[in-house]
Amino acid sequence: MAYLVLARKWRPQTFADVVGQEPVVRTLRNGLARNRVAHAMIFSGVRGVGKTTLARIMAKALNCTGETEDKPCNVCESCREITAGNAVDLQEIDGASNRGIQEIRELKENIRFFPTKCRFKVIIIDEVHMLTTEAFNALLKTLEEPPEHVYFMFATTELHKVPITILSRCQRYELKRVSFVDLVAFFAKIAAREQVEISRRAIEMIAREADGSIRDGLSLLDQIFSFGGQRVTDEDVVQVLGLVDQQIFAHLARSLLAGDLAQCFDLLEKTYVAGIDLKRFATDLLAYLRALLICRTSPRPEALLEVSDQELAELRQLSGGHSPETLSMLFQLLFKGMSEMQYSAHPRLVLEMAFIKAVQAGQVTPAAALLARLDEMIKAGGGPQALPTAAPAAKEPEKPAVAAPQKPPAPPLPGGKTTIVPETPALADAEPELDSKVKKLEALVEKIAEPKNREKKGDGLASQTHAKDVRKNWDSFVAYVKERKPWMAQVLKLCENPREEEGKLLIRFDNPSDCTLLQGPEHVKDLSVYVLDFFQKDLRVRISGRADKAGEQGEAVLDGPKEERRALANDPLVQITVDVFGGQVGAIRTGPRFR
Ligand SMILES: [Zn+2]
């Protein structure tokens, strides 16, 4: 016997067999019971949800001569003929290939005659939206006054393409996408009847892939059953469907959120080597990130997601550790990457770029939370003195002794002692990453407050007393450097007449080649640190050879705006802004404000 594909073998023959269309089925049954069935009806919905199947069941029910109350009986001659596809009075037309006026004229000619065997003639036109305007117009007349012995049943995936004049003459039935839960249950039943051993997880993968369409799901089952035989493994399903195991997405999302770029690249490499289509991969990854975001923000994520209970628990666990803002940022960046991939000849590079951006963006803390925190600190008279209290308090947010969550912070005490209201436990639970951000912020506030405090406390004087004169102490400085970097001390010994000038330490060499090595940026940086530590002065180190004296002039001029820009980028206020809004410093432009 020829192999019958599952979609045909298991096509529902009664209303009770129909999967996932309860409201429509109930209405149709009621109409039959009360003898109130319209002579024209239209079934709409995405492909494979059972539009023509329902039309056929309806045709059987209308013509059923069985004794049962629940029609169709499926045993009377009429029912059997229709099931077998031999009923002369049931005409099925494919609207896509019979779309002209000529076909409709023939049809009209045909329905003038009474049915040969059945009670009614039933005309099913599939993809009815494909008919031409002339064909629709020709049909319209018939629909206005349909003969008593004829029923029209239309099916369409694109209801909006059917003229309103036609729609207004039909009873409309909108079929829904079949739910994930219904699909899983149905496919599991088919597998059991076909005596195929297959895991729940594999069935779920197929149901997810079917995306609401029973027919699509059944053809996938067909493929998988013929691939795996009576025992289908999860790997079979992954392979046949060209799917990526959901675990990879969980792993990848976790790595992105943890900022582990190496791991992300590694996972991408594995996917690439496995020959998986990267655009498809990115789409699936995005679906996973969407699931995370929904889990984090929706009170009932299960209503919006096609996931099993176990997957839902995993999604909850992962999303719970991050702010909605972080998840949303990740989603947006990946979405942008995916859109760019569609037009790129190098999808892998684009995806990698998206990973880099996502990792750089890191964790996002809601601006409102940070600003509120900043307000608190300012109100509390937040200065450097307050910070030591704040740090331990933030570490132990549960401690009730210091917690004063809802109240405004206490005013500064006369003795200059201030306290900072610690993180409220609830907030700390919700935003675990907030702590470190706040600490950073506190450090920045301290930085801003620093210069003023120094003046007040007379720190400037203190630093003067600790500061050492460059010329007098040069030899001790070289000795100091020698303990840390012997070669650098050797080079420094060669310089002539080092001197301090307008906040700069000028180190000149007779022979330019003597200082080439020392001029390397990382060495200049080290040297600057030694200078600061030893002389207790914040001096900019300038190294030059005699030959490029003229060049040094030029260098100094060039250095000006560069330094200015660097200072701008490092400005505490700019850094706070960057932190608060989770951004990066891009191009810095100085000069006349209005050009
Ligand atoms: Zn029957």
XYZ file of C-alpha atoms and ligand atoms in Angstrom:
596
model
C 0.000 0.000 0.000
C 1.252 3.448 -0.872
C 2.553 5.513 1.979
C 0.032 8.053 3.128
C 1.542 11.217 4.533
C 0.619 11.921 8.116
C -1.272 15.092 7.244
C -3.672 13.051 5.125
C -3.670 9.955 7.266
C -4.603 11.910 10.383
C -6.791 14.552 8.792
C -9.720 15.155 11.155
C -12.935 13.559 9.897
C -15.257 14.812 12.600
C -15.597 18.029 14.563
C -14.290 16.244 17.632
C -10.989 15.525 15.861
C -10.294 19.156 14.991
C -7.369 20.533 16.977
C -7.275 23.962 18.560
C -10.271 25.680 16.918
C -12.879 25.273 19.641
C -14.827 28.546 19.150
C -15.256 28.014 15.402
C -16.187 24.371 15.843
C -18.753 25.236 18.494
C -20.376 27.868 16.250
C -20.530 25.489 13.296
C -22.075 22.725 15.391
C -24.639 25.092 16.841
C -25.540 26.309 13.363
C -26.063 22.730 12.222
C -28.142 21.840 15.272
C -30.404 24.852 14.782
C -30.484 24.494 11.029
C -29.027 27.951 10.585
C -26.144 27.454 8.225
C -25.414 30.229 5.746
C -25.171 29.286 2.082
C -21.830 31.008 1.830
C -19.103 30.860 4.441
C -15.472 31.830 4.449
C -12.727 30.290 6.568
C -9.618 32.395 7.051
C -6.334 31.774 8.862
C -2.669 30.982 8.281
C -1.748 27.885 6.322
C -2.233 24.474 7.798
C -4.680 25.341 10.561
C -7.575 23.347 9.115
C -9.605 25.650 6.872
C -10.416 23.175 4.078
C -10.593 20.366 6.611
C -13.377 22.189 8.424
C -15.096 22.946 5.121
C -15.068 19.252 4.257
C -16.404 18.232 7.651
C -19.101 20.827 7.196
C -19.931 19.395 3.747
C -20.250 15.952 5.277
C -22.385 17.175 8.137
C -24.783 18.956 5.778
C -25.187 15.829 3.652
C -25.021 13.229 6.387
C -27.934 10.808 6.377
C -26.841 8.952 9.491
C -29.020 8.559 12.566
C -26.578 10.016 15.043
C -27.237 13.341 16.635
C -23.643 14.397 16.290
C -22.977 14.828 12.594
C -21.135 13.834 10.474
C -21.646 10.193 11.367
C -18.816 9.087 9.093
C -20.547 5.760 8.324
C -23.406 6.660 5.979
C -22.792 6.444 2.249
C -22.561 10.178 1.769
C -20.022 10.573 4.601
C -17.919 7.723 3.288
C -17.917 9.084 -0.247
C -16.812 12.496 0.871
C -14.125 11.039 3.116
C -12.840 8.968 0.225
C -12.946 11.989 -2.090
C -15.389 10.376 -4.528
C -18.474 12.488 -3.923
C -19.656 13.977 -7.206
C -21.610 16.689 -5.467
C -18.616 18.028 -3.609
C -16.501 20.179 -5.855
C -13.147 21.461 -4.666
C -11.596 24.277 -6.652
C -8.136 25.706 -6.239
C -8.617 29.429 -6.577
C -4.983 29.973 -7.416
C -5.091 27.982 -10.646
C -8.760 28.526 -11.585
C -8.970 32.200 -11.078
C -10.543 33.529 -14.277
C -14.053 34.457 -15.248
C -14.353 31.396 -17.512
C -14.013 28.994 -14.589
C -16.615 30.853 -12.583
C -19.025 30.784 -15.558
C -18.604 27.010 -15.782
C -19.184 26.741 -12.078
C -22.372 28.771 -12.323
C -23.568 26.562 -15.148
C -22.871 23.472 -13.030
C -24.758 24.600 -9.939
C -27.939 25.181 -11.859
C -28.490 21.424 -11.711
C -29.620 19.593 -8.608
C -27.199 17.325 -6.799
C -26.936 13.828 -8.174
C -26.674 11.791 -4.981
C -26.351 14.098 -1.997
C -28.827 16.513 -0.567
C -26.682 19.520 -1.343
C -23.985 20.531 -3.757
C -20.994 21.916 -1.897
C -18.443 24.112 -3.661
C -15.182 24.608 -1.809
C -12.889 27.296 -3.266
C -9.460 27.267 -1.686
C -7.280 30.420 -1.760
C -10.306 32.344 -2.913
C -8.454 35.669 -2.689
C -6.594 34.674 -5.874
C -9.682 35.072 -8.067
C -9.644 37.941 -10.551
C -11.910 40.932 -10.089
C -14.088 39.768 -13.009
C -14.389 36.327 -11.454
C -15.393 37.851 -8.132
C -17.993 39.997 -9.854
C -19.401 36.994 -11.650
C -19.552 35.131 -8.360
C -21.228 38.000 -6.581
C -24.527 37.595 -8.420
C -24.743 33.960 -7.341
C -23.891 34.778 -3.759
C -26.654 37.361 -3.621
C -29.276 34.702 -4.277
C -27.678 31.282 -3.885
C -29.798 28.320 -4.962
C -31.258 26.374 -2.022
C -29.354 23.264 -2.980
C -25.899 24.864 -3.029
C -23.424 25.770 -0.301
C -20.276 27.792 -0.968
C -17.287 27.410 1.299
C -14.293 29.627 0.748
C -10.887 29.337 2.342
C -8.206 31.992 2.355
C -4.926 32.852 3.999
C -5.380 36.496 3.059
C -8.791 37.683 4.067
C -7.947 41.324 3.346
C -7.600 40.512 -0.361
C -11.165 39.302 -0.627
C -13.500 42.091 -1.823
C -15.763 43.448 0.863
C -18.776 42.809 -1.383
C -18.012 39.091 -1.193
C -17.220 39.150 2.515
C -20.477 40.851 3.378
C -22.363 37.938 1.843
C -20.490 35.247 3.749
C -20.533 33.944 7.276
C -16.962 34.452 8.457
C -14.897 32.046 10.519
C -11.442 33.117 11.573
C -9.219 30.205 12.472
C -6.435 30.830 14.933
C -2.883 29.638 14.926
C -2.917 26.396 16.871
C -1.393 26.938 20.303
C 1.918 25.407 21.260
C 0.277 23.336 23.970
C -2.335 21.940 21.556
C 0.320 21.159 18.949
C 2.497 19.332 21.478
C -0.451 17.263 22.693
C -1.548 16.460 19.135
C 1.906 15.472 17.876
C 2.480 13.333 20.941
C -0.787 11.532 20.185
C 0.228 10.960 16.545
C 3.630 9.642 17.620
C 1.980 7.231 20.026
C -0.451 6.010 17.362
C 2.364 5.572 14.882
C 4.257 3.735 17.617
C 7.277 5.980 17.376
C 9.375 6.556 20.448
C 10.177 10.243 20.719
C 10.972 12.506 23.651
C 8.779 15.289 24.908
C 11.581 17.746 24.205
C 11.808 16.650 20.581
C 8.049 17.050 20.175
C 8.324 20.548 21.614
C 11.050 21.424 19.128
C 8.797 20.291 16.277
C 5.803 22.164 17.678
C 7.859 25.345 17.979
C 9.028 24.940 14.417
C 5.479 24.354 13.178
C 4.629 27.860 14.368
C 0.903 27.302 14.799
C 0.406 25.201 11.671
C -0.694 21.604 12.093
C 0.124 20.699 8.509
C 3.661 22.090 8.749
C 4.179 20.191 11.970
C 2.895 16.955 10.470
C 5.182 17.187 7.455
C 8.092 17.717 9.827
C 6.993 14.634 11.761
C 6.875 12.761 8.447
C 10.461 13.696 7.684
C 11.664 12.851 11.147
C 9.848 9.517 11.354
C 11.292 8.411 8.040
C 14.751 9.519 9.199
C 14.728 8.005 12.671
C 12.408 5.018 12.235
C 10.621 3.794 15.342
C 13.027 5.468 17.713
C 13.682 9.152 17.200
C 16.391 10.840 19.236
C 16.596 14.529 20.049
C 19.712 14.724 17.889
C 17.751 13.343 14.922
C 15.277 16.163 15.305
C 17.971 18.794 15.632
C 19.658 17.431 12.524
C 16.584 17.018 10.341
C 15.185 20.404 11.222
C 18.550 22.118 10.910
C 17.818 23.428 14.353
C 20.156 24.739 16.944
C 19.672 23.238 20.348
C 17.954 25.772 22.626
C 20.695 25.121 25.150
C 23.147 26.942 22.881
C 21.009 30.060 22.992
C 20.760 29.870 26.761
C 24.513 29.471 26.934
C 25.109 32.323 24.510
C 22.712 34.689 26.274
C 24.364 33.910 29.585
C 27.810 34.633 28.108
C 26.639 37.903 26.557
C 25.157 39.022 29.853
C 28.284 38.006 31.720
C 30.442 39.915 29.244
C 32.324 36.764 28.263
C 33.148 37.639 24.677
C 35.560 34.732 24.197
C 32.801 32.273 25.053
C 30.388 34.021 22.672
C 32.850 33.750 19.803
C 33.497 30.154 20.661
C 29.797 29.281 20.490
C 29.439 31.147 17.226
C 32.410 29.271 15.797
C 30.835 25.930 16.738
C 27.588 26.948 15.080
C 29.385 28.114 11.981
C 31.435 24.940 11.697
C 28.266 22.865 12.107
C 27.038 24.504 8.897
C 24.050 26.212 10.468
C 22.640 29.170 8.589
C 23.785 32.186 10.584
C 20.838 34.385 9.655
C 18.500 31.743 10.932
C 20.709 31.351 13.981
C 20.527 35.087 14.708
C 16.755 35.047 14.358
C 16.483 32.198 16.831
C 18.867 33.910 19.223
C 16.720 37.006 19.041
C 13.648 34.910 19.804
C 15.436 33.620 22.887
C 16.355 37.149 24.022
C 12.744 38.183 23.495
C 11.686 35.303 25.703
C 14.103 36.522 28.400
C 12.738 40.052 28.187
C 9.140 38.850 28.340
C 9.962 36.633 31.304
C 11.482 39.585 33.119
C 8.656 42.035 32.417
C 5.421 40.098 32.002
C 3.458 38.790 34.973
C 2.301 35.850 32.872
C 5.075 35.043 30.384
C 3.680 31.563 29.714
C 0.754 33.170 27.869
C 3.121 34.849 25.421
C 5.822 32.237 24.970
C 5.930 28.850 23.318
C 7.962 27.110 25.937
C 7.697 24.125 28.217
C 7.532 24.505 31.989
C 11.153 23.534 32.362
C 12.281 26.059 29.768
C 10.181 28.704 31.455
C 11.901 28.005 34.765
C 15.296 28.350 33.079
C 14.281 31.604 31.391
C 13.022 32.965 34.700
C 16.222 32.039 36.439
C 18.462 33.705 33.849
C 16.360 36.826 33.290
C 15.845 37.382 37.022
C 19.486 38.319 37.489
C 19.378 41.307 35.126
C 17.471 44.539 34.874
C 14.801 44.844 32.160
C 16.887 47.706 30.765
C 19.890 45.417 30.338
C 17.807 42.760 28.595
C 16.128 45.347 26.416
C 19.483 46.834 25.405
C 20.786 43.387 24.517
C 17.675 42.671 22.490
C 17.931 45.969 20.624
C 21.597 45.554 19.791
C 21.079 42.032 18.516
C 18.002 43.094 16.594
C 20.032 45.772 14.876
C 22.741 43.229 14.120
C 20.213 40.808 12.694
C 18.711 43.473 10.439
C 22.154 44.399 9.155
C 22.941 40.730 8.525
C 20.149 40.480 5.964
C 22.027 42.764 3.599
C 25.563 41.811 4.437
C 27.869 39.522 2.501
C 29.607 38.797 5.816
C 26.850 37.834 8.229
C 29.303 36.317 10.646
C 31.260 39.551 11.026
C 28.077 41.501 11.566
C 26.971 39.082 14.254
C 30.355 39.235 15.964
C 30.163 43.005 15.894
C 26.762 42.837 17.549
C 28.228 40.585 20.261
C 31.035 43.069 20.880
C 28.600 45.955 21.164
C 26.372 43.968 23.478
C 29.272 43.068 25.748
C 30.545 46.651 25.733
C 27.132 47.961 26.649
C 27.311 45.728 29.700
C 24.786 46.123 32.446
C 22.345 48.968 32.316
C 20.979 50.536 35.464
C 17.857 52.608 35.103
C 18.829 56.276 35.003
C 16.077 57.100 37.473
C 17.559 54.763 40.072
C 21.022 56.298 39.718
C 19.769 59.855 39.765
C 17.703 59.150 42.858
C 20.791 57.708 44.481
C 22.819 60.756 43.499
C 20.133 63.003 44.979
C 20.276 61.063 48.198
C 24.004 61.462 48.424
C 23.878 65.174 47.744
C 21.124 65.659 50.317
C 23.130 63.695 52.812
C 25.931 66.192 52.297
C 27.828 63.543 50.442
C 31.472 64.313 50.559
C 34.453 62.090 50.851
C 33.884 61.785 54.627
C 30.592 60.034 54.038
C 31.989 57.442 51.719
C 33.601 55.039 54.148
C 30.220 54.647 55.864
C 28.507 54.012 52.591
C 30.729 51.223 51.395
C 30.140 48.683 54.190
C 26.457 49.602 54.359
C 26.049 48.759 50.705
C 27.721 45.413 51.242
C 25.200 44.396 53.883
C 21.916 45.774 52.729
C 19.884 43.418 54.888
C 21.220 44.817 58.129
C 18.196 46.397 59.754
C 20.312 48.391 62.196
C 21.463 50.907 59.590
C 18.588 50.619 57.175
C 16.224 53.570 56.946
C 14.766 52.843 53.564
C 11.771 55.090 53.010
C 12.850 58.088 55.091
C 14.812 61.011 53.704
C 18.443 60.965 54.750
C 19.396 62.521 58.053
C 20.855 66.042 57.870
C 24.563 66.386 58.518
C 25.418 66.330 62.193
C 27.140 69.370 63.715
C 30.399 67.517 64.108
C 30.628 67.205 60.344
C 29.636 63.556 60.646
C 27.279 62.446 57.924
C 25.635 59.184 57.030
C 24.421 57.871 53.788
C 21.189 55.988 53.642
C 22.064 52.492 52.574
C 20.501 50.642 49.707
C 17.021 49.429 50.583
C 16.938 45.640 50.679
C 14.214 45.423 48.048
C 16.120 47.569 45.614
C 19.308 45.663 46.246
C 17.536 42.410 45.474
C 16.105 43.726 42.260
C 19.271 45.395 41.046
C 22.272 43.449 42.187
C 24.491 45.307 39.736
C 23.383 48.642 41.111
C 25.743 48.280 44.039
C 28.921 48.408 42.034
C 27.580 51.248 39.904
C 26.721 53.242 42.984
C 30.175 52.658 44.412
C 31.667 53.924 41.188
C 29.396 56.913 41.322
C 30.376 57.601 44.907
C 34.014 57.501 43.915
C 33.312 59.995 41.146
C 31.433 62.308 43.494
C 34.457 62.138 45.760
C 36.645 63.140 42.834
C 34.513 66.178 42.131
C 34.507 67.192 45.769
C 38.278 66.698 46.079
C 39.752 69.991 44.842
C 37.436 72.089 47.016
C 38.168 70.008 50.071
C 41.831 70.277 49.538
C 41.592 74.022 49.582
C 39.484 73.957 52.714
C 41.725 71.616 54.562
C 44.836 73.312 53.355
C 45.842 70.115 51.602
C 47.598 72.221 49.018
C 50.050 73.371 51.666
C 50.542 69.824 52.840
C 51.335 68.664 49.349
C 53.773 71.498 48.989
C 55.611 70.404 52.065
C 55.783 66.817 50.801
C 56.724 67.851 47.293
C 60.352 67.516 46.297
C 62.347 69.784 44.087
C 63.198 68.094 40.809
C 66.661 69.491 40.285
C 67.863 68.863 43.835
C 66.502 65.354 44.056
C 67.145 64.086 40.527
C 69.858 61.629 41.511
C 67.734 60.106 44.284
C 64.904 59.871 41.782
C 67.092 57.919 39.353
C 68.017 55.593 42.217
C 64.320 55.247 43.043
C 63.592 54.295 39.428
C 66.539 51.872 39.380
C 64.876 49.784 42.086
C 61.789 49.446 39.895
C 63.091 49.500 36.322
C 66.874 49.315 36.085
C 67.029 49.993 32.340
C 64.958 53.130 32.698
C 67.346 54.434 35.339
C 70.253 53.829 32.938
C 68.504 55.903 30.277
C 67.585 58.655 32.724
C 71.241 58.974 33.720
C 71.966 60.064 30.126
C 69.615 63.034 30.149
C 70.872 66.543 30.666
C 69.468 69.206 32.846
C 66.028 67.809 33.746
C 63.756 70.565 34.932
C 60.240 71.443 35.994
C 58.369 74.041 33.988
C 54.718 75.029 34.129
C 53.489 71.702 35.408
C 55.722 69.767 33.048
C 58.808 67.716 33.684
C 61.126 68.306 30.732
C 63.638 65.544 30.137
C 66.021 66.238 27.257
C 68.638 64.057 25.672
C 71.692 65.136 23.678
C 71.456 62.126 21.465
C 67.906 61.503 20.272
C 68.514 57.755 19.917
C 69.106 57.548 23.675
C 65.469 58.283 24.407
C 63.697 56.429 21.600
C 62.837 53.509 23.862
C 61.792 55.725 26.731
C 59.381 57.600 24.502
C 57.118 54.547 24.170
C 53.731 55.458 25.590
C 53.658 52.669 28.175
C 57.089 53.720 29.474
C 56.087 57.366 29.638
C 53.086 56.270 31.627
C 55.229 54.265 34.062
C 57.663 57.110 34.362
C 54.827 59.545 35.113
C 53.709 57.314 37.948
C 57.243 57.218 39.395
C 57.457 60.997 39.092
C 54.172 61.450 40.939
C 55.105 58.962 43.653
C 58.578 60.317 44.183
C 58.249 64.085 43.736
C 54.646 64.163 44.988
C 53.804 66.389 42.076
C 51.439 65.793 39.205
C 53.765 66.649 36.345
C 53.338 65.893 32.667
C 56.413 64.103 31.491
C 57.971 65.394 28.242
C 60.848 63.482 26.705
C 62.762 64.859 23.749
C 66.058 64.588 21.929
C 68.089 67.675 21.053
C 67.716 67.131 17.311
C 63.937 67.333 17.481
C 63.869 70.547 19.436
C 61.962 72.204 16.683
C 59.723 69.176 16.517
C 59.111 69.448 20.212
C 57.623 72.851 19.695
C 55.308 71.415 17.121
C 54.539 68.473 19.390
C 53.625 70.786 22.226
C 51.208 72.654 20.017
C 49.656 69.430 18.730
C 49.472 68.081 22.230
C 47.388 70.972 23.464
C 43.960 70.060 22.081
C 44.678 66.349 22.501
C 45.301 66.804 26.189
C 42.268 68.991 26.433
C 40.141 66.314 24.856
C 41.538 63.614 27.045
C 40.794 65.766 30.052
C 37.253 66.230 28.815
C 36.753 62.510 28.389
C 38.056 61.947 31.915
C 36.008 64.732 33.394
C 34.045 63.263 36.303
C 30.825 64.808 35.101
C 31.249 63.259 31.680
C 32.009 59.934 33.343
C 28.891 60.144 35.470
C 26.864 60.862 32.364
C 28.433 57.889 30.614
C 27.705 55.703 33.597
C 24.175 56.868 34.138
C 23.147 56.488 30.534
C 25.235 53.400 29.861
C 26.987 55.054 26.932
C 30.473 55.620 25.633
C 32.415 58.730 24.841
C 32.364 59.095 21.084
C 33.937 61.928 19.075
C 35.005 64.887 21.185
C 34.930 68.222 19.477
C 36.447 71.366 20.930
C 36.731 74.853 19.557
C 34.211 77.553 18.738
C 30.796 76.409 19.837
C 28.881 77.764 16.864
C 30.377 77.292 13.521
Zn -23.068 10.444 7.747
